[in-house]
XYZ file of C-alpha atoms in Angstrom:
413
model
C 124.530 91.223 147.589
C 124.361 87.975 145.147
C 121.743 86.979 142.368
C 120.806 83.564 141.074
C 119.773 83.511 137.580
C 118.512 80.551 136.057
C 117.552 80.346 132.130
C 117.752 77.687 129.162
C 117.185 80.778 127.088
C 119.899 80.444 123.911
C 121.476 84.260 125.191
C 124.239 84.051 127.164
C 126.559 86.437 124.716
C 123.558 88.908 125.528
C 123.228 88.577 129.416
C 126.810 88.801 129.804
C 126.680 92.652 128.356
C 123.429 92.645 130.893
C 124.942 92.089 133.757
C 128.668 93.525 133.198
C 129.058 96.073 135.869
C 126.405 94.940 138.269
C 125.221 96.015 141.842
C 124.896 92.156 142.959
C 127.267 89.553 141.885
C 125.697 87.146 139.685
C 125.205 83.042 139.775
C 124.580 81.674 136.436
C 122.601 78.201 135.760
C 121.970 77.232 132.668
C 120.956 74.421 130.301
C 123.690 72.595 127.887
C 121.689 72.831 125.498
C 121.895 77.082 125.586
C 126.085 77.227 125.984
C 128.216 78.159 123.278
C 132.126 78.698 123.548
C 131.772 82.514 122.707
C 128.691 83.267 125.355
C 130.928 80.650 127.919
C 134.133 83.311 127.365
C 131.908 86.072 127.597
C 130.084 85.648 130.898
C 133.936 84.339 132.208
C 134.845 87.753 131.241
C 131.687 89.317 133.086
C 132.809 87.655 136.264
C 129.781 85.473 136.330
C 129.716 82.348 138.111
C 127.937 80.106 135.222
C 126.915 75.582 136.104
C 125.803 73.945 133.482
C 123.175 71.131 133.455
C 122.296 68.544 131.146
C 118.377 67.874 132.213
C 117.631 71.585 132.963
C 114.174 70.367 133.891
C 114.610 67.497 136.144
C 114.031 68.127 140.120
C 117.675 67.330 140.889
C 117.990 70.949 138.900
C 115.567 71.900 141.371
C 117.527 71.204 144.170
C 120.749 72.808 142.950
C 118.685 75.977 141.950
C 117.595 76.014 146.124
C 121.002 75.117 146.883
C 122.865 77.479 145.430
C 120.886 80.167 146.623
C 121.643 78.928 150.234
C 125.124 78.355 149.343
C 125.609 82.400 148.057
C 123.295 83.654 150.511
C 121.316 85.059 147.268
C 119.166 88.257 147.766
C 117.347 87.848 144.275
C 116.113 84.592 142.688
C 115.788 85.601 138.724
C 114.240 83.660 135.540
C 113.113 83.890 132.390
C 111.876 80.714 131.368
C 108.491 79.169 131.360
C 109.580 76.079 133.413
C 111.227 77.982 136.510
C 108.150 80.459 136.878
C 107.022 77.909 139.531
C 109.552 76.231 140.865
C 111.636 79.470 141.659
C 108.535 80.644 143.516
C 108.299 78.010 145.273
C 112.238 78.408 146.378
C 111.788 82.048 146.971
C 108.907 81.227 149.568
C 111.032 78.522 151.037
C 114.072 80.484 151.960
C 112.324 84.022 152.420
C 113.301 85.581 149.096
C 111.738 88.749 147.400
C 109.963 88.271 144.129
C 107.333 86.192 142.678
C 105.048 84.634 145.081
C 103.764 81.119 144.554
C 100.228 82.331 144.716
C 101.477 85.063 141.637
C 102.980 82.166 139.678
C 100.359 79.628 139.859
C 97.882 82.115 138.249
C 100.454 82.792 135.375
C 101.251 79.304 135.050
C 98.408 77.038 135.645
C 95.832 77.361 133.037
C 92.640 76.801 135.186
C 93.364 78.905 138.073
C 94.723 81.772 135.361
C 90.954 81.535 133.965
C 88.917 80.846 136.859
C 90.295 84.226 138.362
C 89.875 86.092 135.274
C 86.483 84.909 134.756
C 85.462 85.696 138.213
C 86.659 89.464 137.325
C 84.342 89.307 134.328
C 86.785 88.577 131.497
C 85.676 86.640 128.576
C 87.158 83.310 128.348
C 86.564 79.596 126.533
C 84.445 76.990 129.183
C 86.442 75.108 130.666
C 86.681 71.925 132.950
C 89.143 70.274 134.685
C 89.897 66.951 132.873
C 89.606 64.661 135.668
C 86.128 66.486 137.198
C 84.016 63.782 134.834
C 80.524 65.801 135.916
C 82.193 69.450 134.594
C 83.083 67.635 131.509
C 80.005 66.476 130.801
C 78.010 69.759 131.252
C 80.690 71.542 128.750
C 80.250 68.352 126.266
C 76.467 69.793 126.626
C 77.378 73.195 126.123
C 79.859 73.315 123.378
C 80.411 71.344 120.104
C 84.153 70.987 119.284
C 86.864 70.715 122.171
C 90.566 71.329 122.738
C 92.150 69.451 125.179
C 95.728 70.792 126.796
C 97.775 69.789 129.833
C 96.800 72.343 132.569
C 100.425 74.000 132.615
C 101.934 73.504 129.138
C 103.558 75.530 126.548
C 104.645 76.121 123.201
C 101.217 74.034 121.904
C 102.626 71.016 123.140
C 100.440 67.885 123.763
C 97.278 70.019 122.452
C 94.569 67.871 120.751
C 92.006 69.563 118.515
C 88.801 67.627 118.659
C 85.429 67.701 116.640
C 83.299 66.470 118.709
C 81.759 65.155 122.095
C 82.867 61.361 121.002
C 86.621 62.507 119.883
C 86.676 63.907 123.234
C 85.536 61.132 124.957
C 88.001 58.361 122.810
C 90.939 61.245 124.072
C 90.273 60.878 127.514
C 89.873 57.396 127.578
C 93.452 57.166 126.413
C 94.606 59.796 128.855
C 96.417 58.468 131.962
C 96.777 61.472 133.669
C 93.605 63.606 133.161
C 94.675 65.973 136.665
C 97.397 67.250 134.489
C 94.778 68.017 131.658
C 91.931 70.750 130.779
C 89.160 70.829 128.499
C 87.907 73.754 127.072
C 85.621 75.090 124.203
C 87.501 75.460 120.816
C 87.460 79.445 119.461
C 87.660 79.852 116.643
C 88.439 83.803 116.125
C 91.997 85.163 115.226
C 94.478 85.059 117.442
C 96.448 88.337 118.814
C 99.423 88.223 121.484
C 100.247 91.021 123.343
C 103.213 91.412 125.064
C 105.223 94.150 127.514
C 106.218 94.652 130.798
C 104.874 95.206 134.428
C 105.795 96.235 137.618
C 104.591 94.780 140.429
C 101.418 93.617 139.156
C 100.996 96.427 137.253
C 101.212 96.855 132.758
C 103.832 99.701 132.105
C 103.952 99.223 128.620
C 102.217 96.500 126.492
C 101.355 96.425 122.366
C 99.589 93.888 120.739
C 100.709 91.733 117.410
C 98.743 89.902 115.288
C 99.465 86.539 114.434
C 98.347 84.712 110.722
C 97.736 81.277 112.035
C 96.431 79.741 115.316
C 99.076 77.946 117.267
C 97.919 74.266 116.948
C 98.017 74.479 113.057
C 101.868 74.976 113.519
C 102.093 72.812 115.694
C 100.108 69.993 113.756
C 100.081 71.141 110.214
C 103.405 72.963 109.736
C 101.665 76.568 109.285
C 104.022 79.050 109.138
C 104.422 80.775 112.788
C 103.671 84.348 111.458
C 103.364 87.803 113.627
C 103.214 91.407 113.011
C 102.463 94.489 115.291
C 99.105 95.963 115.327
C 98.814 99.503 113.874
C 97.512 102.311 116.488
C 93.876 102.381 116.563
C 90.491 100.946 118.214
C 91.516 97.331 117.865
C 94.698 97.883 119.104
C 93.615 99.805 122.412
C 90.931 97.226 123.154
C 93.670 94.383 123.230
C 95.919 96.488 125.605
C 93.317 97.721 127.674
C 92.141 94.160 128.558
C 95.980 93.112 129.191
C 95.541 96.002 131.445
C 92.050 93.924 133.543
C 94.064 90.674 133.331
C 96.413 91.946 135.130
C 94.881 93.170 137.342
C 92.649 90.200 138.119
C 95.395 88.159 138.929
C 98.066 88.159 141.742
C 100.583 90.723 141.558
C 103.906 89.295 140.572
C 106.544 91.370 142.861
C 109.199 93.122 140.604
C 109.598 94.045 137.141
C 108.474 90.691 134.220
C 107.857 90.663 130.875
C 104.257 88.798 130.389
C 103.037 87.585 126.779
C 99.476 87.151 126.768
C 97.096 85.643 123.576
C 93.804 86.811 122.807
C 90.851 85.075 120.586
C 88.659 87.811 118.886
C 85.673 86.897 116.951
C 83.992 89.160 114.924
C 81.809 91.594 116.338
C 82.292 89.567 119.761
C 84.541 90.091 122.784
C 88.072 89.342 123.694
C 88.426 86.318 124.873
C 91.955 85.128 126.677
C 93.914 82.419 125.774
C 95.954 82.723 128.639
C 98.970 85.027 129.581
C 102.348 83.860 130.691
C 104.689 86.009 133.473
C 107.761 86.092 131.103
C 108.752 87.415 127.327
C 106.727 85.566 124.670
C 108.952 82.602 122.517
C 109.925 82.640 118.593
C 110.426 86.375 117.021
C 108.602 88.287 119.810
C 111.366 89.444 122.114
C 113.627 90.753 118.900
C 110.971 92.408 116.923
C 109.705 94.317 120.119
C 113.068 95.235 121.007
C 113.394 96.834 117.476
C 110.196 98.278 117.811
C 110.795 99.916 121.543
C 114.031 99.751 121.903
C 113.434 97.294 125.114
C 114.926 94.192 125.261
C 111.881 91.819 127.210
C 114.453 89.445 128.731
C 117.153 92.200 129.456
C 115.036 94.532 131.474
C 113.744 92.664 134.151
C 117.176 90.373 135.045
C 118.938 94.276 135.054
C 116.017 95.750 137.461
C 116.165 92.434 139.697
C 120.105 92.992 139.981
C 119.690 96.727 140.947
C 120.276 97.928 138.198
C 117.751 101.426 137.220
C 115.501 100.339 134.318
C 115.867 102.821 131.058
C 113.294 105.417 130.311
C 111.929 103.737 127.030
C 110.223 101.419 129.792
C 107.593 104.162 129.572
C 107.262 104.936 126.047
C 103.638 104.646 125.192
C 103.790 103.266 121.370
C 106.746 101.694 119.512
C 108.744 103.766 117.050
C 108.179 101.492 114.106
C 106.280 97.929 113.698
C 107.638 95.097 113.150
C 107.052 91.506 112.490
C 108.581 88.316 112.833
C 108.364 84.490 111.542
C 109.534 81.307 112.156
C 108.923 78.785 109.174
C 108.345 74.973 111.208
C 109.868 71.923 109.728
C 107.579 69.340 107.965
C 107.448 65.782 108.323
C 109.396 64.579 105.484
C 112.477 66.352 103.698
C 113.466 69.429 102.735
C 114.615 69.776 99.325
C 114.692 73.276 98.429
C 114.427 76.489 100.843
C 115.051 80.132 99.887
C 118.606 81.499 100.801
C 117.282 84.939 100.827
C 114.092 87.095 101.524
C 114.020 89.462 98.594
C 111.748 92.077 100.351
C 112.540 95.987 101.162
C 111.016 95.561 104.674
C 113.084 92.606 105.369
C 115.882 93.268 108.095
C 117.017 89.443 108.925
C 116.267 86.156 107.454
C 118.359 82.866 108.505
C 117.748 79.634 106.945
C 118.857 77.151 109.731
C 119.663 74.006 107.308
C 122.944 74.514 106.350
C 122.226 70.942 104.036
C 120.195 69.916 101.734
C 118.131 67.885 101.618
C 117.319 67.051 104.942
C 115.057 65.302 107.069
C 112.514 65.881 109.725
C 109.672 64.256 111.210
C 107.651 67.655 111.847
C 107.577 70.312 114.661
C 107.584 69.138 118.240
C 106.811 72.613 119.363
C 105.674 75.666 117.822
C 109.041 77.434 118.029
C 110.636 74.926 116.069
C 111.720 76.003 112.852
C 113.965 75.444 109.795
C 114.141 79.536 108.795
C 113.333 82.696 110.815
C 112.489 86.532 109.365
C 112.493 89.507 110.793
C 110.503 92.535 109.099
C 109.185 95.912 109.426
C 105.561 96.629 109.062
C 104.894 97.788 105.398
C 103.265 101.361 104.902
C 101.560 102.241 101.462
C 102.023 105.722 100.980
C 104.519 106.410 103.552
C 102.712 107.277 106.564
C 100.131 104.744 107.093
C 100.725 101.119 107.253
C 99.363 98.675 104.972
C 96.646 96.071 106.335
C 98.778 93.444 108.371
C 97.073 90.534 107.129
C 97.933 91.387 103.272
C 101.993 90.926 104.417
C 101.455 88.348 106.364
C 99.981 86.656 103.143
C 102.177 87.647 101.114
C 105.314 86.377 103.545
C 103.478 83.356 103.751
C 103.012 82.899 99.442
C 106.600 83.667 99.296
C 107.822 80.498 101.867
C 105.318 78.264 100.286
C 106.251 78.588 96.719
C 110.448 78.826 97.068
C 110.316 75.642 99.423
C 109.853 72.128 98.559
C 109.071 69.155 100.579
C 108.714 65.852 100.328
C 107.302 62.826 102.362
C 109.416 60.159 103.892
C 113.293 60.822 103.750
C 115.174 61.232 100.211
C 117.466 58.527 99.920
């Protein structure tokens, strides 16, 4: 038997100790943009079969994706990427493949169905309107006083707009060619919480929510720092995974083993509203500090349970070991003139500063996982048992970036 995989994800070192050894042979395609000479030797050495592609997101990738599968007579159609959720559903339905239905992915992926559904099953979530329905956007413009507007299937915080009110909106739109792509929906304002795990066949086996310090679209427009640390155990935590748990279960089962990352707005003293929840590991620190934290990899275990392989016991462990946290520091626009080369902290297990001169120049994030530095950390305790308050870290991470980096507009000539 013969899997297609198909990831841009920068691991291919990793997936070749995945998939040494396995039950179906395996057909690699991946992005140029993700190759490196050692993961290239590696995956040789693996006895994968590994195409490379310069526009991993154009339809002609599409068609080699659906072709190869025909041409190996592939049993399993795998992913791990936001982009392919769809498309390889759609493949999979074509040519009679197990996993992911299109139904299942749409719900994951588009924004408006994802809601709708979980609304109907009594959910909290922002109002919402399609962008193009002008009568729906005029009853939320009623309803609500400041607006986000987002393309219906996007990631990363890309092409998000944050507007104050009913006449921003309205200026937004009027520039906006394609408003089908597009929803509006009521700005929260609350703090923002991910949780993130794995389920099996439409079902949460193990999930554990992290707290992050900013919202998305302020580091995506203002250069916040992209901050996250787990939860402790306790009330706040369990209410986070326990509506993971309803989400689930108000959408369409997604056949096989996935990671899923899901984001949560919680005001005080008011419900849990989602964000939305995606049917594959979450971007920037999450899949490494969970990993240290359960000792599951988020993009190892379901390629390894969709090539046969049996999936490890931790799968089923309840609560992590230890908490972690993780942050990626965004570039701003203008240069960087001074970055720390170190993270003097006892909790720190991995910091990388990505500039390897300075100064340099950039002309600000284009997506929320961009970044010029990345940390790793474990959750502080203060007195050796419990842990400390996760926003006082976070803080304090945050005080520490700010004041050992300098910036400056325009480039340094």
């Amino acid at each position: 038997m013969t899997a297609v995989l198909v990831s841009r994800r920068a691991i291919l070192p990793e997936l070749a100790g995945w998939v040494a050894g396995a039950p179906r042979a395996v057909h690699l395609i991946t992005s140029a943009s993700s190759v490196t000479d050692a993961g290239m030797c590696a995956l040789a050495a693996a006895g994968v079969e590994t195409v490379v592609v310069e526009d991993y997101d154009s339809d002609q990738t599409t068609r080699l994706i659906e072709a190869t599968c025909r041409r190996v007579g592939a049993s399993r159609l795998l992913s791990t990427t936001e982009i392919d959720v769809q498309r390889c559903a759609a493949i999979r339905q074509r040519i009679g493949l197990p996993g992911q239905s299109v139904a299942s992915a749409n719900a994951y992926r588009d924004k408006y169905d994802m809601k709708s559904r979980v609304s109907a099953a009594g959910i909290a979530t922002a109002r919402m309107a399609l962008a193009d329905d002008a009568a729906a956007v005029d009853d939320l413009m009623h309803r609500a006083d400041r607006f986000v507007l987002k393309p219906v299937r996007g990631v990363a915080s890309k092409r998000t707009f944050m507007l104050d009110t009913a006449e921003e909106l309205q200026r937004m739109l009027s520039r906006t060619a394609s408003r089908s792509d597009y929803l509006v929906e009521e700005r929260l304002d609350g703090e923002l919480f991910h949780v993130d795990g794995l389920m099996l066949d439409g079902t949460v086996l193990q999930a554990w929510p992290s707290r992050y310090l900013h919202q998305q679209w302020r580091t995506m427009y203002e250069a916040k720092p992209n901050l996250s640390v787990m939860l402790a155990d306790g009330a706040e935590a369990e209410r986070l995974v326990a509506t993971v748990r309803e989400v689930v279960d108000a959408l369409p089962a997604a056949e096989g083993l996935h990671a899923f990352h899901a984001e949560f707005f919680v005001e005080a003293d008011g419900p849990v509203y989602l964000g939305e929840i995606a049917a594959r590991a979450g971007g920037a620190g999450i899949v490494e500090a969970y990993e240290h934290s359960f000792g599951v990899n988020l993009y190892a275990e379901p390629i390894r349970a969709g090539l046969g392989f049996v999936s490890s016991e931790r799968v089923a462990r309840r609560a992590p070991d230890t908490l972690h946290g993780w942050g990626w520091f965004p570039p701003h626009e203008g240069t960087l003139l001074r970055a720390p080369s170190s993270a003097p902290t006892a909790q720190t297990l991995r910091y990388d500063l990505l500039v390897e001169h300075l100064p340099r120049h950039f002309d600000g994030p284009h997506a929320v996982t961009d970044a010029v530095a990345t940390i790793l950390f474990r959750r502080r305790v203060t007195d050796g048992s419990e842990p400390e308050d996760e926003m006082t870290q976070l803080l304090e991470i945050e005080r520490w970036w700010n004041t050992n980096t300098e910036w400056t507009k325009g480039e340094n000539r």
